[in-house]
Amino acid sequence: MKIFRFGPKGQEKSGVIINDKKYDVSASGIIYDENFFGNEEKQKQLEDYIAQNMDALQEVSDDVRIGTPLTRPGKIVCVGLNFEDHVKETGLQQQAEPIMFIKANQSFNGPQDGIMQPYGSTKMDWETELCVIIGKKANNVTEEEAMDHVYGYALINDISERAFQTERGGTWDKGKGCDTFAPVGPFIATKDEIDDVNNLRVWLKLNGEMMQDGNTSDFIYRIPKLISYLSQFMSFLPGDIISTGSPAGSGMGKEPQIWLKPGDIIEYGIDGLGSTTQEILPFRKD
C-alpha cells in the first residue's frame, strides 16, 4: 500500500495510491499518526474500507497540494556517512560506529512546500535519502528482529547548512535541524511494496543538472543493522523516522563546491518511492 496526505497545510486528509492514481480515504476516519502506524487493527480497517468502497472512492486531482505523508513524527533520527563514495567526497572521517544525529521536528516539511534558507546561511546543501517509518516500538532489538519493526519507506532530503554543521563547533544537529530541512514524501510505501530495499536508485538534479546518482546497494550499514544499533540508545515509536544516509553528489563534494540559493530548484527521487520538486526559498522569520 502507498499512503499520502493532501490538502491545505494543517488541514490535510488521508489518501491512498492505487495503480498510480490518488484516492481520498478520509471518510474512513483514519489519520496517519502514531496510533495508525502502531495499530494493525487500524491498518486492517483502512484496507477493509478501501475494499468495500473502491468503486466510490474519489480521485484526488493532480493540482491539489500533497502534504507530509504522516502527521508530525515523534522524532527524526538520521545516519551520516553511510555511503563510501559520500564519505570520500566530504573529506569527513568515517567513525568506528554509525554516526547519528537528530533533526528538530520543525524541520519536518512537505514534499512540495519549498525549503527555506536559514538566516546567515552560506553553505546550504542537499542529500537525497531513503527513510524508514517505524511501525512497532523498537528498543534494543536484534538485527534479526529489526524488520518486524518497519512499517514502510519514504523519500526524504537531508538538507544541511554545512557552515553551521562543520564550522560552528558542537554537534551536527545545528546544521541539520533548521526549519523545513526534512521534507518527506510524496508518499509512504509499505515494506511489501519494495522488492529489494538494498537495490534502489537514488538521484537528485539541481536546476535540471544531475548531481546525485547512486544506489542503496552501496549502504555501509543496512537497515536491520541501523535499527538494531540505534535502538540501543533510544526507543523508537510508531511513526518515528530513521533516515539512512546519502550517496555521493552533494554540493559539499563538488569541485568547486556548490551551495543552494533562493530560486534554485531541486528535483529528486528514489525507485519505488516517487520523486518531487522543491524550490529554495529566502529566509522568513514568521
PDB file of C-alpha atoms in Angstrom:
ATOM      1  CA  MET A   1       0.000   0.000   0.000  1.00  0.00           C
ATOM      2  CA  LYS A   2       1.054   3.580  -0.638  1.00  0.00           C
ATOM      3  CA  ILE A   3      -0.381   6.254   1.626  1.00  0.00           C
ATOM      4  CA  PHE A   4      -0.226  10.036   1.372  1.00  0.00           C
ATOM      5  CA  ARG A   5      -1.906  13.170   2.693  1.00  0.00           C
ATOM      6  CA  PHE A   6      -3.308  16.043   0.695  1.00  0.00           C
ATOM      7  CA  GLY A   7      -4.974  19.429   1.039  1.00  0.00           C
ATOM      8  CA  PRO A   8      -4.125  22.794   2.602  1.00  0.00           C
ATOM      9  CA  LYS A   9      -1.400  22.886   5.226  1.00  0.00           C
ATOM     10  CA  GLY A  10      -2.841  21.994   8.606  1.00  0.00           C
ATOM     11  CA  GLN A  11      -5.993  20.552   7.024  1.00  0.00           C
ATOM     12  CA  GLU A  12      -4.567  17.502   5.272  1.00  0.00           C
ATOM     13  CA  LYS A  13      -6.742  14.499   4.524  1.00  0.00           C
ATOM     14  CA  SER A  14      -5.728  10.854   4.237  1.00  0.00           C
ATOM     15  CA  GLY A  15      -5.271   9.267   0.831  1.00  0.00           C
ATOM     16  CA  VAL A  16      -4.019   6.109  -0.852  1.00  0.00           C
ATOM     17  CA  ILE A  17      -2.371   5.484  -4.195  1.00  0.00           C
ATOM     18  CA  ILE A  18      -3.698   2.537  -6.184  1.00  0.00           C
ATOM     19  CA  ASN A  19      -2.396   1.781  -9.686  1.00  0.00           C
ATOM     20  CA  ASP A  20      -0.709   5.212  -9.738  1.00  0.00           C
ATOM     21  CA  LYS A  21      -3.991   7.005  -9.031  1.00  0.00           C
ATOM     22  CA  LYS A  22      -4.543   9.042  -5.874  1.00  0.00           C
ATOM     23  CA  TYR A  23      -7.748   8.474  -3.891  1.00  0.00           C
ATOM     24  CA  ASP A  24      -9.366  10.215  -0.920  1.00  0.00           C
ATOM     25  CA  VAL A  25      -9.954   7.826   2.005  1.00  0.00           C
ATOM     26  CA  SER A  26     -10.552  10.468   4.667  1.00  0.00           C
ATOM     27  CA  ALA A  27     -14.157   9.285   5.168  1.00  0.00           C
ATOM     28  CA  SER A  28     -12.672   6.154   6.779  1.00  0.00           C
ATOM     29  CA  GLY A  29     -11.715   8.288   9.771  1.00  0.00           C
ATOM     30  CA  ILE A  30      -8.129   7.038   9.525  1.00  0.00           C
ATOM     31  CA  ILE A  31      -5.366   9.507  10.362  1.00  0.00           C
ATOM     32  CA  TYR A  32      -1.752   8.652   9.569  1.00  0.00           C
ATOM     33  CA  ASP A  33      -0.352   9.181  13.042  1.00  0.00           C
ATOM     34  CA  GLU A  34       1.438   7.161  15.727  1.00  0.00           C
ATOM     35  CA  ASN A  35      -1.758   5.306  16.543  1.00  0.00           C
ATOM     36  CA  PHE A  36      -2.177   4.187  12.935  1.00  0.00           C
ATOM     37  CA  PHE A  37       1.397   3.003  12.350  1.00  0.00           C
ATOM     38  CA  GLY A  38       1.428   1.019  15.581  1.00  0.00           C
ATOM     39  CA  ASN A  39      -2.040  -0.467  15.291  1.00  0.00           C
ATOM     40  CA  GLU A  40      -2.652  -3.413  12.967  1.00  0.00           C
ATOM     41  CA  GLU A  41      -6.404  -3.128  13.570  1.00  0.00           C
ATOM     42  CA  LYS A  42      -6.362   0.450  12.236  1.00  0.00           C
ATOM     43  CA  GLN A  43      -4.383  -0.689   9.215  1.00  0.00           C
ATOM     44  CA  LYS A  44      -6.861  -3.513   8.602  1.00  0.00           C
ATOM     45  CA  GLN A  45      -9.717  -1.014   8.996  1.00  0.00           C
ATOM     46  CA  LEU A  46      -8.219   1.067   6.174  1.00  0.00           C
ATOM     47  CA  GLU A  47      -7.755  -1.984   3.950  1.00  0.00           C
ATOM     48  CA  ASP A  48     -11.353  -3.038   4.551  1.00  0.00           C
ATOM     49  CA  TYR A  49     -12.640   0.463   3.848  1.00  0.00           C
ATOM     50  CA  ILE A  50     -10.811   0.534   0.511  1.00  0.00           C
ATOM     51  CA  ALA A  51     -12.067  -2.927  -0.470  1.00  0.00           C
ATOM     52  CA  GLN A  52     -15.663  -2.059   0.394  1.00  0.00           C
ATOM     53  CA  ASN A  53     -15.668   1.387  -1.246  1.00  0.00           C
ATOM     54  CA  MET A  54     -13.236   1.057  -4.145  1.00  0.00           C
ATOM     55  CA  ASP A  55     -15.829   1.885  -6.799  1.00  0.00           C
ATOM     56  CA  ALA A  56     -16.924   5.003  -4.911  1.00  0.00           C
ATOM     57  CA  LEU A  57     -13.544   6.457  -3.913  1.00  0.00           C
ATOM     58  CA  GLN A  58     -12.970   9.982  -5.182  1.00  0.00           C
ATOM     59  CA  GLU A  59      -9.782  10.639  -7.118  1.00  0.00           C
ATOM     60  CA  VAL A  60      -7.524  13.435  -5.887  1.00  0.00           C
ATOM     61  CA  SER A  61      -6.650  15.919  -8.598  1.00  0.00           C
ATOM     62  CA  ASP A  62      -3.012  16.367  -9.553  1.00  0.00           C
ATOM     63  CA  ASP A  63      -3.261  20.097  -8.812  1.00  0.00           C
ATOM     64  CA  VAL A  64      -4.089  19.530  -5.120  1.00  0.00           C
ATOM     65  CA  ARG A  65      -1.239  20.140  -2.662  1.00  0.00           C
ATOM     66  CA  ILE A  66       0.489  16.992  -1.386  1.00  0.00           C
ATOM     67  CA  GLY A  67       1.329  17.301   2.293  1.00  0.00           C
ATOM     68  CA  THR A  68       3.635  15.362   4.564  1.00  0.00           C
ATOM     69  CA  PRO A  69       2.616  11.682   4.346  1.00  0.00           C
ATOM     70  CA  LEU A  70       2.148  11.425   8.111  1.00  0.00           C
ATOM     71  CA  THR A  71       1.370  13.782  10.947  1.00  0.00           C
ATOM     72  CA  ARG A  72       4.417  15.144  12.752  1.00  0.00           C
ATOM     73  CA  PRO A  73       6.671  12.256  13.854  1.00  0.00           C
ATOM     74  CA  GLY A  74       7.894  11.831  17.396  1.00  0.00           C
ATOM     75  CA  LYS A  75      11.476  12.146  16.173  1.00  0.00           C
ATOM     76  CA  ILE A  76      13.618  12.139  13.053  1.00  0.00           C
ATOM     77  CA  VAL A  77      16.894  10.292  13.582  1.00  0.00           C
ATOM     78  CA  CYS A  78      19.461  10.393  10.782  1.00  0.00           C
ATOM     79  CA  VAL A  79      22.582   8.439   9.938  1.00  0.00           C
ATOM     80  CA  GLY A  80      25.569  10.240   8.469  1.00  0.00           C
ATOM     81  CA  LEU A  81      28.280   8.949   6.137  1.00  0.00           C
ATOM     82  CA  ASN A  82      26.562   5.675   5.228  1.00  0.00           C
ATOM     83  CA  PHE A  83      27.907   5.519   1.645  1.00  0.00           C
ATOM     84  CA  GLU A  84      31.630   5.083   0.946  1.00  0.00           C
ATOM     85  CA  ASP A  85      31.579   7.470  -2.018  1.00  0.00           C
ATOM     86  CA  HIS A  86      29.931  10.183   0.091  1.00  0.00           C
ATOM     87  CA  VAL A  87      32.497   9.738   2.881  1.00  0.00           C
ATOM     88  CA  LYS A  88      35.293  10.301   0.353  1.00  0.00           C
ATOM     89  CA  GLU A  89      33.755  13.359  -1.280  1.00  0.00           C
ATOM     90  CA  THR A  90      33.050  15.177   2.000  1.00  0.00           C
ATOM     91  CA  GLY A  91      36.532  14.682   3.420  1.00  0.00           C
ATOM     92  CA  LEU A  92      34.914  13.798   6.742  1.00  0.00           C
ATOM     93  CA  GLN A  93      36.165  10.831   8.750  1.00  0.00           C
ATOM     94  CA  GLN A  94      34.157   7.618   8.943  1.00  0.00           C
ATOM     95  CA  GLN A  95      33.778   6.545  12.553  1.00  0.00           C
ATOM     96  CA  ALA A  96      34.053   3.056  14.033  1.00  0.00           C
ATOM     97  CA  GLU A  97      30.290   3.078  14.658  1.00  0.00           C
ATOM     98  CA  PRO A  98      27.423   4.672  12.715  1.00  0.00           C
ATOM     99  CA  ILE A  99      27.174   8.446  13.023  1.00  0.00           C
ATOM    100  CA  MET A 100      23.757   9.618  14.187  1.00  0.00           C
ATOM    101  CA  PHE A 101      22.081  12.973  14.686  1.00  0.00           C
ATOM    102  CA  ILE A 102      18.537  14.201  15.260  1.00  0.00           C
ATOM    103  CA  LYS A 103      16.645  16.726  13.184  1.00  0.00           C
ATOM    104  CA  ALA A 104      14.304  19.081  15.035  1.00  0.00           C
ATOM    105  CA  ASN A 105      10.608  18.462  14.418  1.00  0.00           C
ATOM    106  CA  GLN A 106      10.345  21.950  12.920  1.00  0.00           C
ATOM    107  CA  SER A 107      12.455  20.649  10.029  1.00  0.00           C
ATOM    108  CA  PHE A 108       9.646  18.232   9.044  1.00  0.00           C
ATOM    109  CA  ASN A 109       8.245  19.533   5.792  1.00  0.00           C
ATOM    110  CA  GLY A 110       6.003  18.651   2.868  1.00  0.00           C
ATOM    111  CA  PRO A 111       7.412  17.286  -0.393  1.00  0.00           C
ATOM    112  CA  GLN A 112       6.479  20.355  -2.439  1.00  0.00           C
ATOM    113  CA  ASP A 113       6.362  23.126   0.159  1.00  0.00           C
ATOM    114  CA  GLY A 114       9.742  24.712  -0.543  1.00  0.00           C
ATOM    115  CA  ILE A 115      12.916  24.674   1.554  1.00  0.00           C
ATOM    116  CA  MET A 116      13.832  27.877   3.353  1.00  0.00           C
ATOM    117  CA  GLN A 117      17.372  29.161   3.501  1.00  0.00           C
ATOM    118  CA  PRO A 118      18.194  29.893   7.170  1.00  0.00           C
ATOM    119  CA  TYR A 119      19.240  33.347   8.322  1.00  0.00           C
ATOM    120  CA  GLY A 120      23.003  33.685   7.922  1.00  0.00           C
ATOM    121  CA  SER A 121      23.289  30.603   5.713  1.00  0.00           C
ATOM    122  CA  THR A 122      26.255  30.475   3.328  1.00  0.00           C
ATOM    123  CA  LYS A 123      26.620  26.743   2.590  1.00  0.00           C
ATOM    124  CA  MET A 124      23.217  25.120   2.138  1.00  0.00           C
ATOM    125  CA  ASP A 125      23.368  21.599   0.724  1.00  0.00           C
ATOM    126  CA  TRP A 126      21.205  18.642  -0.367  1.00  0.00           C
ATOM    127  CA  GLU A 127      21.266  14.884   0.376  1.00  0.00           C
ATOM    128  CA  THR A 128      18.621  12.590  -1.110  1.00  0.00           C
ATOM    129  CA  GLU A 129      17.926   9.659   1.226  1.00  0.00           C
ATOM    130  CA  LEU A 130      15.635   6.729   1.890  1.00  0.00           C
ATOM    131  CA  CYS A 131      13.908   6.903   5.264  1.00  0.00           C
ATOM    132  CA  VAL A 132      12.290   4.182   7.351  1.00  0.00           C
ATOM    133  CA  ILE A 133       8.900   4.668   9.018  1.00  0.00           C
ATOM    134  CA  ILE A 134       8.730   2.706  12.263  1.00  0.00           C
ATOM    135  CA  GLY A 135       5.633   0.555  12.753  1.00  0.00           C
ATOM    136  CA  LYS A 136       6.232  -1.037  16.154  1.00  0.00           C
ATOM    137  CA  LYS A 137       8.128   0.096  19.244  1.00  0.00           C
ATOM    138  CA  ALA A 138      11.797  -0.838  18.931  1.00  0.00           C
ATOM    139  CA  ASN A 139      14.063  -0.938  21.963  1.00  0.00           C
ATOM    140  CA  ASN A 140      17.297  -2.938  21.935  1.00  0.00           C
ATOM    141  CA  VAL A 141      16.119  -5.106  19.060  1.00  0.00           C
ATOM    142  CA  THR A 142      18.390  -7.553  17.251  1.00  0.00           C
ATOM    143  CA  GLU A 143      19.176  -7.301  13.560  1.00  0.00           C
ATOM    144  CA  GLU A 144      17.042 -10.402  13.021  1.00  0.00           C
ATOM    145  CA  GLU A 145      14.080  -8.691  14.699  1.00  0.00           C
ATOM    146  CA  ALA A 146      14.591  -5.270  13.164  1.00  0.00           C
ATOM    147  CA  MET A 147      12.461  -5.564  10.025  1.00  0.00           C
ATOM    148  CA  ASP A 148       9.451  -6.594  12.121  1.00  0.00           C
ATOM    149  CA  HIS A 149       9.502  -3.001  13.406  1.00  0.00           C
ATOM    150  CA  VAL A 150       9.327  -1.361   9.967  1.00  0.00           C
ATOM    151  CA  TYR A 151       6.025  -0.082   8.566  1.00  0.00           C
ATOM    152  CA  GLY A 152       7.440   1.243   5.330  1.00  0.00           C
ATOM    153  CA  TYR A 153       9.725   3.633   3.488  1.00  0.00           C
ATOM    154  CA  ALA A 154       9.642   7.157   2.089  1.00  0.00           C
ATOM    155  CA  LEU A 155      11.734   9.703   0.243  1.00  0.00           C
ATOM    156  CA  ILE A 156      13.459  12.343   2.375  1.00  0.00           C
ATOM    157  CA  ASN A 157      16.016  15.052   1.702  1.00  0.00           C
ATOM    158  CA  ASP A 158      18.518  15.627   4.491  1.00  0.00           C
ATOM    159  CA  ILE A 159      19.055  19.318   3.827  1.00  0.00           C
ATOM    160  CA  SER A 160      22.126  20.689   5.597  1.00  0.00           C
ATOM    161  CA  GLU A 161      23.774  24.012   6.317  1.00  0.00           C
ATOM    162  CA  ARG A 162      27.422  22.975   6.136  1.00  0.00           C
ATOM    163  CA  ALA A 163      28.890  26.090   7.747  1.00  0.00           C
ATOM    164  CA  PHE A 164      26.587  25.603  10.729  1.00  0.00           C
ATOM    165  CA  GLN A 165      27.388  21.882  10.752  1.00  0.00           C
ATOM    166  CA  THR A 166      31.174  21.883  10.424  1.00  0.00           C
ATOM    167  CA  GLU A 167      32.442  25.382  11.226  1.00  0.00           C
ATOM    168  CA  ARG A 168      30.441  26.433  14.282  1.00  0.00           C
ATOM    169  CA  GLY A 169      31.564  23.776  16.774  1.00  0.00           C
ATOM    170  CA  GLY A 170      29.462  21.367  18.784  1.00  0.00           C
ATOM    171  CA  THR A 171      27.220  18.764  17.180  1.00  0.00           C
ATOM    172  CA  TRP A 172      25.986  18.344  13.626  1.00  0.00           C
ATOM    173  CA  ASP A 173      22.423  18.981  14.781  1.00  0.00           C
ATOM    174  CA  LYS A 174      22.703  22.753  14.420  1.00  0.00           C
ATOM    175  CA  GLY A 175      23.300  22.418  10.681  1.00  0.00           C
ATOM    176  CA  LYS A 176      20.663  19.749  10.166  1.00  0.00           C
ATOM    177  CA  GLY A 177      17.557  20.782  12.068  1.00  0.00           C
ATOM    178  CA  CYS A 178      16.719  24.165  10.554  1.00  0.00           C
ATOM    179  CA  ASP A 179      13.089  24.841   9.674  1.00  0.00           C
ATOM    180  CA  THR A 180      11.952  22.938   6.512  1.00  0.00           C
ATOM    181  CA  PHE A 181      15.198  20.869   6.384  1.00  0.00           C
ATOM    182  CA  ALA A 182      13.482  17.443   6.381  1.00  0.00           C
ATOM    183  CA  PRO A 183      10.977  17.272   3.525  1.00  0.00           C
ATOM    184  CA  VAL A 184       9.350  13.817   3.454  1.00  0.00           C
ATOM    185  CA  GLY A 185       7.244  12.223   0.738  1.00  0.00           C
ATOM    186  CA  PRO A 186       5.324  12.349  -1.591  1.00  0.00           C
ATOM    187  CA  PHE A 187       4.081   9.082  -0.035  1.00  0.00           C
ATOM    188  CA  ILE A 188       4.933   6.189   2.256  1.00  0.00           C
ATOM    189  CA  ALA A 189       5.219   2.738   0.677  1.00  0.00           C
ATOM    190  CA  THR A 190       4.655  -0.224   2.969  1.00  0.00           C
ATOM    191  CA  LYS A 191       7.689  -2.502   3.094  1.00  0.00           C
ATOM    192  CA  ASP A 192       5.983  -5.175   0.959  1.00  0.00           C
ATOM    193  CA  GLU A 193       5.806  -2.628  -1.908  1.00  0.00           C
ATOM    194  CA  ILE A 194       9.601  -2.604  -2.230  1.00  0.00           C
ATOM    195  CA  ASP A 195      11.109  -5.793  -3.654  1.00  0.00           C
ATOM    196  CA  ASP A 196      14.706  -5.061  -2.659  1.00  0.00           C
ATOM    197  CA  VAL A 197      15.373  -2.063  -0.450  1.00  0.00           C
ATOM    198  CA  ASN A 198      19.101  -2.662  -0.960  1.00  0.00           C
ATOM    199  CA  ASN A 199      18.918  -2.017  -4.705  1.00  0.00           C
ATOM    200  CA  LEU A 200      17.168   1.303  -5.301  1.00  0.00           C
ATOM    201  CA  ARG A 201      18.432   4.177  -7.437  1.00  0.00           C
ATOM    202  CA  VAL A 202      18.810   7.456  -5.520  1.00  0.00           C
ATOM    203  CA  TRP A 203      19.114  10.666  -7.566  1.00  0.00           C
ATOM    204  CA  LEU A 204      18.911  14.448  -7.492  1.00  0.00           C
ATOM    205  CA  LYS A 205      19.025  17.212 -10.092  1.00  0.00           C
ATOM    206  CA  LEU A 206      19.853  20.851  -9.362  1.00  0.00           C
ATOM    207  CA  ASN A 207      18.294  23.255 -11.850  1.00  0.00           C
ATOM    208  CA  GLY A 208      17.992  20.352 -14.289  1.00  0.00           C
ATOM    209  CA  GLU A 209      21.573  19.082 -13.925  1.00  0.00           C
ATOM    210  CA  MET A 210      22.162  15.639 -12.393  1.00  0.00           C
ATOM    211  CA  MET A 211      24.083  15.904  -9.133  1.00  0.00           C
ATOM    212  CA  GLN A 212      23.409  12.624  -7.320  1.00  0.00           C
ATOM    213  CA  ASP A 213      23.014   9.244  -8.998  1.00  0.00           C
ATOM    214  CA  GLY A 214      23.643   6.438  -6.521  1.00  0.00           C
ATOM    215  CA  ASN A 215      22.114   3.214  -5.269  1.00  0.00           C
ATOM    216  CA  THR A 216      21.200   1.805  -1.870  1.00  0.00           C
ATOM    217  CA  SER A 217      23.284  -1.254  -2.751  1.00  0.00           C
ATOM    218  CA  ASP A 218      26.197   0.883  -1.546  1.00  0.00           C
ATOM    219  CA  PHE A 219      24.944   1.193   2.044  1.00  0.00           C
ATOM    220  CA  ILE A 220      27.776   0.725   4.556  1.00  0.00           C
ATOM    221  CA  TYR A 221      25.229  -0.182   7.252  1.00  0.00           C
ATOM    222  CA  ARG A 222      21.990  -1.743   6.027  1.00  0.00           C
ATOM    223  CA  ILE A 223      18.594  -1.091   7.570  1.00  0.00           C
ATOM    224  CA  PRO A 224      18.445  -4.013  10.060  1.00  0.00           C
ATOM    225  CA  LYS A 225      21.866  -3.001  11.401  1.00  0.00           C
ATOM    226  CA  LEU A 226      20.840   0.638  11.727  1.00  0.00           C
ATOM    227  CA  ILE A 227      17.594  -0.104  13.567  1.00  0.00           C
ATOM    228  CA  SER A 228      19.313  -2.547  15.913  1.00  0.00           C
ATOM    229  CA  TYR A 229      22.204  -0.171  16.573  1.00  0.00           C
ATOM    230  CA  LEU A 230      20.139   2.989  17.088  1.00  0.00           C
ATOM    231  CA  SER A 231      17.626   1.210  19.324  1.00  0.00           C
ATOM    232  CA  GLN A 232      20.407   0.691  21.858  1.00  0.00           C
ATOM    233  CA  PHE A 233      20.313   4.419  22.612  1.00  0.00           C
ATOM    234  CA  MET A 234      16.610   5.263  22.448  1.00  0.00           C
ATOM    235  CA  SER A 235      13.256   3.623  21.901  1.00  0.00           C
ATOM    236  CA  PHE A 236      11.686   4.122  18.514  1.00  0.00           C
ATOM    237  CA  LEU A 237       7.914   4.531  18.481  1.00  0.00           C
ATOM    238  CA  PRO A 238       5.401   4.049  15.660  1.00  0.00           C
ATOM    239  CA  GLY A 239       5.628   6.908  13.188  1.00  0.00           C
ATOM    240  CA  ASP A 240       9.229   7.772  14.081  1.00  0.00           C
ATOM    241  CA  ILE A 241      11.559   8.279  11.121  1.00  0.00           C
ATOM    242  CA  ILE A 242      15.069   6.948  10.539  1.00  0.00           C
ATOM    243  CA  SER A 243      16.940   8.435   7.587  1.00  0.00           C
ATOM    244  CA  THR A 244      19.588   6.104   6.214  1.00  0.00           C
ATOM    245  CA  GLY A 245      22.238   8.303   4.600  1.00  0.00           C
ATOM    246  CA  SER A 246      23.028   9.715   1.179  1.00  0.00           C
ATOM    247  CA  PRO A 247      25.230   8.701  -1.762  1.00  0.00           C
ATOM    248  CA  ALA A 248      27.866  10.943  -3.338  1.00  0.00           C
ATOM    249  CA  GLY A 249      26.890  14.055  -5.236  1.00  0.00           C
ATOM    250  CA  SER A 250      26.254  16.595  -2.502  1.00  0.00           C
ATOM    251  CA  GLY A 251      27.260  20.196  -3.075  1.00  0.00           C
ATOM    252  CA  MET A 252      29.943  19.863  -0.427  1.00  0.00           C
ATOM    253  CA  GLY A 253      31.672  17.205  -2.510  1.00  0.00           C
ATOM    254  CA  LYS A 254      31.754  19.128  -5.799  1.00  0.00           C
ATOM    255  CA  GLU A 255      34.814  20.904  -7.176  1.00  0.00           C
ATOM    256  CA  PRO A 256      34.209  23.772  -6.893  1.00  0.00           C
ATOM    257  CA  GLN A 257      31.651  23.354  -4.130  1.00  0.00           C
ATOM    258  CA  ILE A 258      28.038  24.243  -4.973  1.00  0.00           C
ATOM    259  CA  TRP A 259      25.630  25.708  -2.428  1.00  0.00           C
ATOM    260  CA  LEU A 260      21.882  26.144  -2.713  1.00  0.00           C
ATOM    261  CA  LYS A 261      20.480  29.646  -3.008  1.00  0.00           C
ATOM    262  CA  PRO A 262      16.960  31.093  -3.210  1.00  0.00           C
ATOM    263  CA  GLY A 263      15.373  30.406  -6.573  1.00  0.00           C
ATOM    264  CA  ASP A 264      17.208  27.125  -7.122  1.00  0.00           C
ATOM    265  CA  ILE A 265      15.092  24.082  -7.976  1.00  0.00           C
ATOM    266  CA  ILE A 266      15.955  20.584  -6.811  1.00  0.00           C
ATOM    267  CA  GLU A 267      14.215  17.536  -8.241  1.00  0.00           C
ATOM    268  CA  TYR A 268      14.955  14.215  -6.579  1.00  0.00           C
ATOM    269  CA  GLY A 269      13.653  10.675  -6.175  1.00  0.00           C
ATOM    270  CA  ILE A 270      14.202   7.030  -5.298  1.00  0.00           C
ATOM    271  CA  ASP A 271      12.987   3.964  -7.186  1.00  0.00           C
ATOM    272  CA  GLY A 272       9.606   2.904  -5.805  1.00  0.00           C
ATOM    273  CA  LEU A 273       9.292   5.944  -3.531  1.00  0.00           C
ATOM    274  CA  GLY A 274       8.427   8.587  -6.080  1.00  0.00           C
ATOM    275  CA  SER A 275      10.019  11.914  -6.841  1.00  0.00           C
ATOM    276  CA  THR A 276       9.345  15.535  -6.052  1.00  0.00           C
ATOM    277  CA  THR A 277      10.458  19.072  -6.806  1.00  0.00           C
ATOM    278  CA  GLN A 278      11.364  21.768  -4.284  1.00  0.00           C
ATOM    279  CA  GLU A 279      12.204  25.437  -4.653  1.00  0.00           C
ATOM    280  CA  ILE A 280      14.765  27.037  -2.357  1.00  0.00           C
ATOM    281  CA  LEU A 281      13.081  29.961  -0.601  1.00  0.00           C
ATOM    282  CA  PRO A 282      14.602  33.046   1.070  1.00  0.00           C
ATOM    283  CA  PHE A 283      14.610  33.310   4.850  1.00  0.00           C
ATOM    284  CA  ARG A 284      11.379  34.415   6.521  1.00  0.00           C
ATOM    285  CA  LYS A 285      11.144  34.915  10.272  1.00  0.00           C
ATOM    286  CA  ASP A 286       7.437  34.077  10.655  1.00  0.00           C
TER     287      ASP A 286
END
